[in-house]
């Protein structure tokens, strides 16, 4: 069985709820980034040993939270050794508004996966191009 980790940051609990649902569906372990943008050494080990990493952050001011960014920046030591090369990655975000640049936050997560040489999994949903599309 594959080892899947959902690593996320949540302030008000909304991203945590999404992370819990994603983890349940993927049979994954949850790793919460704390209020200081940190995770434990054991959680770093779990991420390094995972086959897939699903990343989640709220969208703040058009991007991921600073705590998530701090975590992402801390992965540079892993990047240097190509430790996450060829892992499978996915991601999610949310915010209180129906827009608010969630796309930029998702692109940030996808770029992080790409920097690590990971394989990004998209939804595979084609755009709707008819009035009848739902």
Short mmCIF file of N, CA and C in Angstrom, two decimals:
data_model
loop_
_atom_site.label_atom_id
_atom_site.label_comp_id
_atom_site.label_asym_id
_atom_site.label_seq_id
_atom_site.Cartn_x
_atom_site.Cartn_y
_atom_site.Cartn_z
N UNK A 1 0.84 -1.19 0.00
CA UNK A 1 0.00 0.00 0.00
C UNK A 1 0.88 1.25 0.00
N UNK A 2 0.47 2.24 -0.74
CA UNK A 2 1.22 3.48 -0.84
C UNK A 2 1.10 4.29 0.45
N UNK A 3 2.17 5.01 0.75
CA UNK A 3 2.15 5.92 1.89
C UNK A 3 1.84 7.31 1.36
N UNK A 4 0.72 7.87 1.84
CA UNK A 4 0.28 9.19 1.42
C UNK A 4 0.23 10.10 2.64
N UNK A 5 0.73 11.31 2.48
CA UNK A 5 0.70 12.32 3.54
C UNK A 5 -0.08 13.52 3.04
N UNK A 6 -0.95 14.05 3.88
CA UNK A 6 -1.60 15.34 3.62
C UNK A 6 -0.96 16.34 4.58
N UNK A 7 -0.17 17.25 4.03
CA UNK A 7 0.48 18.27 4.85
C UNK A 7 -0.26 19.58 4.59
N UNK A 8 -0.68 20.24 5.66
CA UNK A 8 -1.55 21.41 5.50
C UNK A 8 -1.32 22.41 6.62
N UNK A 9 -1.73 23.64 6.35
CA UNK A 9 -1.78 24.67 7.38
C UNK A 9 -3.22 25.18 7.45
N UNK A 10 -3.70 25.42 8.65
CA UNK A 10 -5.05 25.93 8.85
C UNK A 10 -5.04 26.91 10.02
N UNK A 11 -5.73 28.01 9.85
CA UNK A 11 -5.82 28.99 10.94
C UNK A 11 -7.15 28.88 11.67
N UNK A 12 -8.24 28.93 10.93
CA UNK A 12 -9.57 28.94 11.52
C UNK A 12 -10.25 27.58 11.52
N UNK A 13 -9.56 26.57 10.98
CA UNK A 13 -10.11 25.22 10.98
C UNK A 13 -10.73 24.78 9.67
N UNK A 14 -10.94 25.71 8.73
CA UNK A 14 -11.58 25.35 7.47
C UNK A 14 -10.68 24.45 6.62
N UNK A 15 -9.41 24.80 6.52
CA UNK A 15 -8.47 23.98 5.74
C UNK A 15 -8.26 22.63 6.42
N UNK A 16 -8.33 22.62 7.74
CA UNK A 16 -8.21 21.35 8.47
C UNK A 16 -9.35 20.41 8.10
N UNK A 17 -10.56 20.93 8.01
CA UNK A 17 -11.72 20.11 7.64
C UNK A 17 -11.51 19.51 6.24
N UNK A 18 -11.08 20.33 5.29
CA UNK A 18 -10.82 19.83 3.94
C UNK A 18 -9.72 18.77 4.00
N UNK A 19 -8.65 19.04 4.74
CA UNK A 19 -7.53 18.09 4.86
C UNK A 19 -8.00 16.76 5.43
N UNK A 20 -8.87 16.80 6.42
CA UNK A 20 -9.39 15.56 7.01
C UNK A 20 -10.18 14.75 5.99
N UNK A 21 -10.98 15.42 5.18
CA UNK A 21 -11.75 14.72 4.15
C UNK A 21 -10.83 14.13 3.07
N UNK A 22 -9.84 14.90 2.66
CA UNK A 22 -8.87 14.41 1.68
C UNK A 22 -8.13 13.21 2.24
N UNK A 23 -7.68 13.31 3.48
CA UNK A 23 -6.94 12.21 4.11
C UNK A 23 -7.80 10.96 4.23
N UNK A 24 -9.06 11.14 4.57
CA UNK A 24 -9.96 9.99 4.68
C UNK A 24 -10.10 9.31 3.31
N UNK A 25 -10.31 10.09 2.27
CA UNK A 25 -10.47 9.54 0.93
C UNK A 25 -9.21 8.89 0.39
N UNK A 26 -8.06 9.42 0.75
CA UNK A 26 -6.78 8.90 0.25
C UNK A 26 -6.13 7.91 1.22
N UNK A 27 -6.80 7.65 2.34
CA UNK A 27 -6.22 6.80 3.38
C UNK A 27 -4.82 7.29 3.75
N UNK A 28 -4.75 8.59 4.01
CA UNK A 28 -3.48 9.27 4.25
C UNK A 28 -3.32 9.69 5.70
N UNK A 29 -2.09 9.95 6.05
CA UNK A 29 -1.74 10.49 7.37
C UNK A 29 -1.77 12.02 7.27
N UNK A 30 -2.26 12.67 8.29
CA UNK A 30 -2.29 14.12 8.36
C UNK A 30 -1.04 14.66 9.03
N UNK A 31 -0.48 15.72 8.46
CA UNK A 31 0.62 16.46 9.08
C UNK A 31 0.21 17.93 9.08
N UNK A 32 0.03 18.48 10.27
CA UNK A 32 -0.39 19.88 10.40
C UNK A 32 0.82 20.77 10.61
N UNK A 33 0.91 21.82 9.81
CA UNK A 33 1.93 22.85 9.99
C UNK A 33 1.44 23.76 11.11
N UNK A 34 2.26 23.99 12.11
CA UNK A 34 1.79 24.75 13.27
C UNK A 34 1.76 26.26 13.00
N UNK A 35 1.33 27.01 14.00
CA UNK A 35 1.16 28.46 13.88
C UNK A 35 2.47 29.18 13.59
N UNK A 36 3.60 28.53 13.85
CA UNK A 36 4.91 29.12 13.56
C UNK A 36 5.47 28.65 12.22
N UNK A 37 4.71 27.84 11.49
CA UNK A 37 5.16 27.35 10.19
C UNK A 37 6.08 26.15 10.28
N UNK A 38 6.01 25.41 11.38
CA UNK A 38 6.93 24.29 11.62
C UNK A 38 6.20 22.96 11.70
N UNK A 39 6.95 21.89 11.44
CA UNK A 39 6.50 20.52 11.70
C UNK A 39 7.62 19.82 12.46
N UNK A 40 7.32 18.68 13.05
CA UNK A 40 8.31 17.96 13.86
C UNK A 40 9.29 17.18 12.97
N UNK A 41 10.39 16.77 13.57
CA UNK A 41 11.36 15.93 12.86
C UNK A 41 10.73 14.63 12.39
N UNK A 42 9.88 14.04 13.22
CA UNK A 42 9.21 12.80 12.84
C UNK A 42 8.31 13.03 11.63
N UNK A 43 7.68 14.19 11.55
CA UNK A 43 6.83 14.49 10.40
C UNK A 43 7.65 14.72 9.13
N UNK A 44 8.83 15.33 9.26
CA UNK A 44 9.74 15.44 8.11
C UNK A 44 10.12 14.06 7.61
N UNK A 45 10.41 13.15 8.53
CA UNK A 45 10.76 11.78 8.16
C UNK A 45 9.60 11.12 7.42
N UNK A 46 8.38 11.30 7.93
CA UNK A 46 7.21 10.71 7.27
C UNK A 46 7.04 11.25 5.86
N UNK A 47 7.24 12.56 5.66
CA UNK A 47 7.15 13.14 4.33
C UNK A 47 8.22 12.56 3.40
N UNK A 48 9.42 12.40 3.92
CA UNK A 48 10.51 11.84 3.11
C UNK A 48 10.23 10.40 2.71
N UNK A 49 9.54 9.66 3.55
CA UNK A 49 9.26 8.25 3.29
C UNK A 49 7.96 8.05 2.49
N UNK A 50 7.18 9.10 2.31
CA UNK A 50 5.89 8.99 1.62
C UNK A 50 6.08 8.76 0.12
N UNK A 51 5.10 8.10 -0.47
CA UNK A 51 5.06 7.94 -1.93
C UNK A 51 4.36 9.13 -2.58
N UNK A 52 3.43 9.73 -1.84
CA UNK A 52 2.66 10.86 -2.36
C UNK A 52 2.45 11.90 -1.27
N UNK A 53 2.45 13.16 -1.67
CA UNK A 53 2.24 14.28 -0.75
C UNK A 53 1.13 15.15 -1.32
N UNK A 54 0.09 15.35 -0.51
CA UNK A 54 -1.01 16.24 -0.87
C UNK A 54 -0.87 17.47 0.02
N UNK A 55 -0.78 18.64 -0.61
CA UNK A 55 -0.50 19.88 0.11
C UNK A 55 -1.74 20.75 0.20
N UNK A 56 -1.95 21.38 1.35
CA UNK A 56 -3.11 22.24 1.51
C UNK A 56 -2.81 23.49 2.31
N UNK A 57 -3.34 24.60 1.86
CA UNK A 57 -3.16 25.88 2.55
C UNK A 57 -4.37 26.76 2.28
N UNK A 58 -4.74 27.59 3.24
CA UNK A 58 -5.74 28.60 2.92
C UNK A 58 -5.12 29.62 1.96
N UNK A 59 -5.98 30.30 1.21
CA UNK A 59 -5.51 31.39 0.37
C UNK A 59 -5.62 32.68 1.17
N UNK A 60 -4.48 33.32 1.38
CA UNK A 60 -4.43 34.62 2.07
C UNK A 60 -3.76 35.62 1.15
N UNK A 61 -4.40 36.75 0.94
CA UNK A 61 -3.82 37.83 0.14
C UNK A 61 -3.32 37.31 -1.21
N UNK A 62 -4.07 36.38 -1.79
CA UNK A 62 -3.78 35.90 -3.12
C UNK A 62 -2.74 34.81 -3.22
N UNK A 63 -2.36 34.19 -2.11
CA UNK A 63 -1.37 33.12 -2.15
C UNK A 63 -1.53 32.24 -0.92
N UNK A 64 -0.61 31.30 -0.74
CA UNK A 64 -0.64 30.45 0.46
C UNK A 64 -0.31 31.27 1.69
N UNK A 65 -0.63 30.76 2.85
CA UNK A 65 -0.34 31.45 4.11
C UNK A 65 1.17 31.53 4.32
N UNK A 66 1.61 32.50 5.14
CA UNK A 66 3.05 32.62 5.39
C UNK A 66 3.59 31.38 6.09
N UNK A 67 2.76 30.75 6.91
CA UNK A 67 3.20 29.54 7.60
C UNK A 67 3.48 28.42 6.59
N UNK A 68 2.61 28.31 5.57
CA UNK A 68 2.85 27.31 4.55
C UNK A 68 4.10 27.66 3.75
N UNK A 69 4.27 28.94 3.45
CA UNK A 69 5.46 29.37 2.71
C UNK A 69 6.73 29.07 3.49
N UNK A 70 6.70 29.25 4.80
CA UNK A 70 7.87 28.93 5.62
C UNK A 70 8.18 27.44 5.52
N UNK A 71 7.14 26.61 5.61
CA UNK A 71 7.33 25.17 5.44
C UNK A 71 7.92 24.87 4.07
N UNK A 72 7.34 25.47 3.01
CA UNK A 72 7.82 25.23 1.65
C UNK A 72 9.29 25.62 1.51
N UNK A 73 9.65 26.77 2.07
CA UNK A 73 11.04 27.20 2.01
C UNK A 73 11.96 26.23 2.74
N UNK A 74 11.47 25.63 3.81
CA UNK A 74 12.27 24.67 4.58
C UNK A 74 12.52 23.38 3.81
N UNK A 75 11.76 23.14 2.73
CA UNK A 75 11.99 21.93 1.93
C UNK A 75 13.21 22.07 1.02
N UNK A 76 13.86 23.22 1.03
CA UNK A 76 15.01 23.43 0.13
C UNK A 76 16.16 22.46 0.41
N UNK A 77 16.31 22.05 1.65
CA UNK A 77 17.36 21.06 1.96
C UNK A 77 17.04 19.72 1.29
N UNK A 78 15.76 19.38 1.23
CA UNK A 78 15.33 18.15 0.56
C UNK A 78 15.51 18.32 -0.95
N UNK A 79 15.17 19.50 -1.46
CA UNK A 79 15.33 19.80 -2.89
C UNK A 79 16.78 19.60 -3.31
N UNK A 80 17.70 20.07 -2.49
CA UNK A 80 19.12 20.01 -2.83
C UNK A 80 19.60 18.58 -3.07
N UNK A 81 19.03 17.63 -2.33
CA UNK A 81 19.42 16.22 -2.48
C UNK A 81 18.46 15.46 -3.39
N UNK A 82 17.45 16.17 -3.95
CA UNK A 82 16.42 15.56 -4.81
C UNK A 82 15.65 14.47 -4.06
N UNK A 83 15.45 14.68 -2.78
CA UNK A 83 14.80 13.69 -1.92
C UNK A 83 13.35 13.41 -2.25
N UNK A 84 12.67 14.33 -2.92
CA UNK A 84 11.26 14.11 -3.26
C UNK A 84 11.07 13.91 -4.76
N UNK A 85 12.16 13.66 -5.47
CA UNK A 85 12.09 13.42 -6.91
C UNK A 85 11.13 12.27 -7.20
N UNK A 86 10.25 12.46 -8.17
CA UNK A 86 9.29 11.47 -8.67
C UNK A 86 8.20 11.09 -7.68
N UNK A 87 8.05 11.81 -6.58
CA UNK A 87 6.88 11.59 -5.73
C UNK A 87 5.65 12.13 -6.45
N UNK A 88 4.50 11.62 -6.10
CA UNK A 88 3.23 12.11 -6.64
C UNK A 88 2.74 13.22 -5.72
N UNK A 89 2.30 14.33 -6.32
CA UNK A 89 1.83 15.49 -5.56
C UNK A 89 0.45 15.91 -6.01
N UNK A 90 -0.30 16.46 -5.08
CA UNK A 90 -1.57 17.12 -5.36
C UNK A 90 -1.74 18.24 -4.36
N UNK A 91 -2.78 19.04 -4.52
CA UNK A 91 -2.95 20.14 -3.58
C UNK A 91 -4.36 20.70 -3.59
N UNK A 92 -4.65 21.49 -2.55
CA UNK A 92 -5.95 22.14 -2.41
C UNK A 92 -5.79 23.41 -1.62
N UNK A 93 -6.76 24.29 -1.80
CA UNK A 93 -6.80 25.55 -1.05
C UNK A 93 -8.25 25.94 -0.85
N UNK A 94 -8.48 26.92 -0.01
CA UNK A 94 -9.82 27.48 0.18
C UNK A 94 -9.71 28.88 0.73
N UNK A 95 -10.77 29.63 0.59
CA UNK A 95 -10.85 30.96 1.20
C UNK A 95 -12.32 31.29 1.39
N UNK A 96 -12.59 32.39 2.05
CA UNK A 96 -13.96 32.76 2.37
C UNK A 96 -14.72 33.28 1.15
N UNK A 97 -14.01 33.73 0.14
CA UNK A 97 -14.68 34.30 -1.03
C UNK A 97 -14.70 33.31 -2.19
N UNK A 98 -15.63 33.50 -3.13
CA UNK A 98 -15.71 32.57 -4.26
C UNK A 98 -14.53 32.71 -5.23
N UNK A 99 -13.80 33.80 -5.16
CA UNK A 99 -12.60 33.93 -5.99
C UNK A 99 -11.43 34.26 -5.07
N UNK A 100 -10.72 35.32 -5.24
CA UNK A 100 -9.66 35.67 -4.30
C UNK A 100 -8.33 35.04 -4.62
N UNK A 101 -8.09 34.78 -5.90
CA UNK A 101 -6.79 34.28 -6.36
C UNK A 101 -6.43 32.91 -5.82
N UNK A 102 -7.41 32.04 -5.64
CA UNK A 102 -7.10 30.67 -5.25
C UNK A 102 -6.22 29.99 -6.30
N UNK A 103 -6.39 30.40 -7.57
CA UNK A 103 -5.56 29.82 -8.62
C UNK A 103 -4.08 30.08 -8.35
N UNK A 104 -3.73 31.25 -7.88
CA UNK A 104 -2.33 31.57 -7.60
C UNK A 104 -1.81 30.67 -6.48
N UNK A 105 -2.62 30.45 -5.46
CA UNK A 105 -2.20 29.55 -4.37
C UNK A 105 -1.97 28.14 -4.91
N UNK A 106 -2.87 27.66 -5.78
CA UNK A 106 -2.69 26.32 -6.36
C UNK A 106 -1.46 26.26 -7.25
N UNK A 107 -1.19 27.33 -7.99
CA UNK A 107 0.01 27.36 -8.82
C UNK A 107 1.25 27.34 -7.94
N UNK A 108 1.20 27.99 -6.79
CA UNK A 108 2.32 27.95 -5.85
C UNK A 108 2.59 26.52 -5.39
N UNK A 109 1.52 25.78 -5.06
CA UNK A 109 1.69 24.39 -4.64
C UNK A 109 2.24 23.54 -5.78
N UNK A 110 1.71 23.75 -6.98
CA UNK A 110 2.17 22.99 -8.14
C UNK A 110 3.64 23.32 -8.45
N UNK A 111 4.01 24.57 -8.32
CA UNK A 111 5.40 24.96 -8.57
C UNK A 111 6.33 24.31 -7.56
N UNK A 112 5.91 24.24 -6.30
CA UNK A 112 6.73 23.57 -5.29
C UNK A 112 6.95 22.10 -5.66
N UNK A 113 5.88 21.44 -6.08
CA UNK A 113 6.00 20.05 -6.51
C UNK A 113 6.96 19.93 -7.69
N UNK A 114 6.86 20.84 -8.64
CA UNK A 114 7.73 20.83 -9.81
C UNK A 114 9.18 21.08 -9.44
N UNK A 115 9.42 21.98 -8.51
CA UNK A 115 10.78 22.25 -8.06
C UNK A 115 11.43 20.99 -7.50
N UNK A 116 10.62 20.15 -6.87
CA UNK A 116 11.12 18.91 -6.29
C UNK A 116 11.20 17.77 -7.31
N UNK A 117 10.81 18.03 -8.55
CA UNK A 117 10.82 16.97 -9.55
C UNK A 117 9.68 16.00 -9.38
N UNK A 118 8.60 16.49 -8.76
CA UNK A 118 7.44 15.64 -8.50
C UNK A 118 6.49 15.56 -9.68
N UNK A 119 5.53 14.68 -9.55
CA UNK A 119 4.51 14.46 -10.57
C UNK A 119 3.20 15.03 -10.03
N UNK A 120 2.71 16.11 -10.63
CA UNK A 120 1.50 16.78 -10.17
C UNK A 120 0.27 16.10 -10.76
N UNK A 121 -0.69 15.77 -9.92
CA UNK A 121 -1.93 15.14 -10.35
C UNK A 121 -3.02 16.20 -10.37
N UNK A 122 -3.60 16.42 -11.54
CA UNK A 122 -4.68 17.39 -11.65
C UNK A 122 -6.03 16.67 -11.56
N UNK A 123 -7.09 17.45 -11.63
CA UNK A 123 -8.43 16.86 -11.54
C UNK A 123 -8.81 16.11 -12.81
N UNK A 124 -8.23 16.47 -13.94
CA UNK A 124 -8.58 15.82 -15.18
C UNK A 124 -9.97 16.16 -15.67
N UNK A 125 -10.50 17.28 -15.23
CA UNK A 125 -11.84 17.70 -15.61
C UNK A 125 -11.73 18.69 -16.77
N UNK A 126 -12.37 18.39 -17.91
CA UNK A 126 -12.30 19.33 -19.02
C UNK A 126 -13.15 20.57 -18.73
N UNK A 127 -12.81 21.69 -19.36
CA UNK A 127 -13.62 22.88 -19.17
C UNK A 127 -14.99 22.70 -19.82
N UNK A 128 -16.00 23.34 -19.23
CA UNK A 128 -17.32 23.26 -19.86
C UNK A 128 -17.34 24.26 -21.02
N UNK A 129 -17.88 23.83 -22.14
CA UNK A 129 -17.90 24.72 -23.29
C UNK A 129 -19.27 24.74 -23.97
N UNK A 130 -20.27 24.35 -23.23
CA UNK A 130 -21.63 24.44 -23.76
C UNK A 130 -22.53 25.01 -22.68
N UNK A 131 -23.63 25.54 -23.10
CA UNK A 131 -24.60 26.07 -22.14
C UNK A 131 -25.23 24.98 -21.31
N UNK A 132 -25.23 23.74 -21.84
CA UNK A 132 -25.83 22.62 -21.14
C UNK A 132 -24.91 21.99 -20.10
N UNK A 133 -23.63 22.40 -20.08
CA UNK A 133 -22.69 21.80 -19.13
C UNK A 133 -23.09 22.14 -17.70
N UNK A 134 -22.84 21.20 -16.80
CA UNK A 134 -23.16 21.44 -15.39
C UNK A 134 -21.91 21.37 -14.55
#
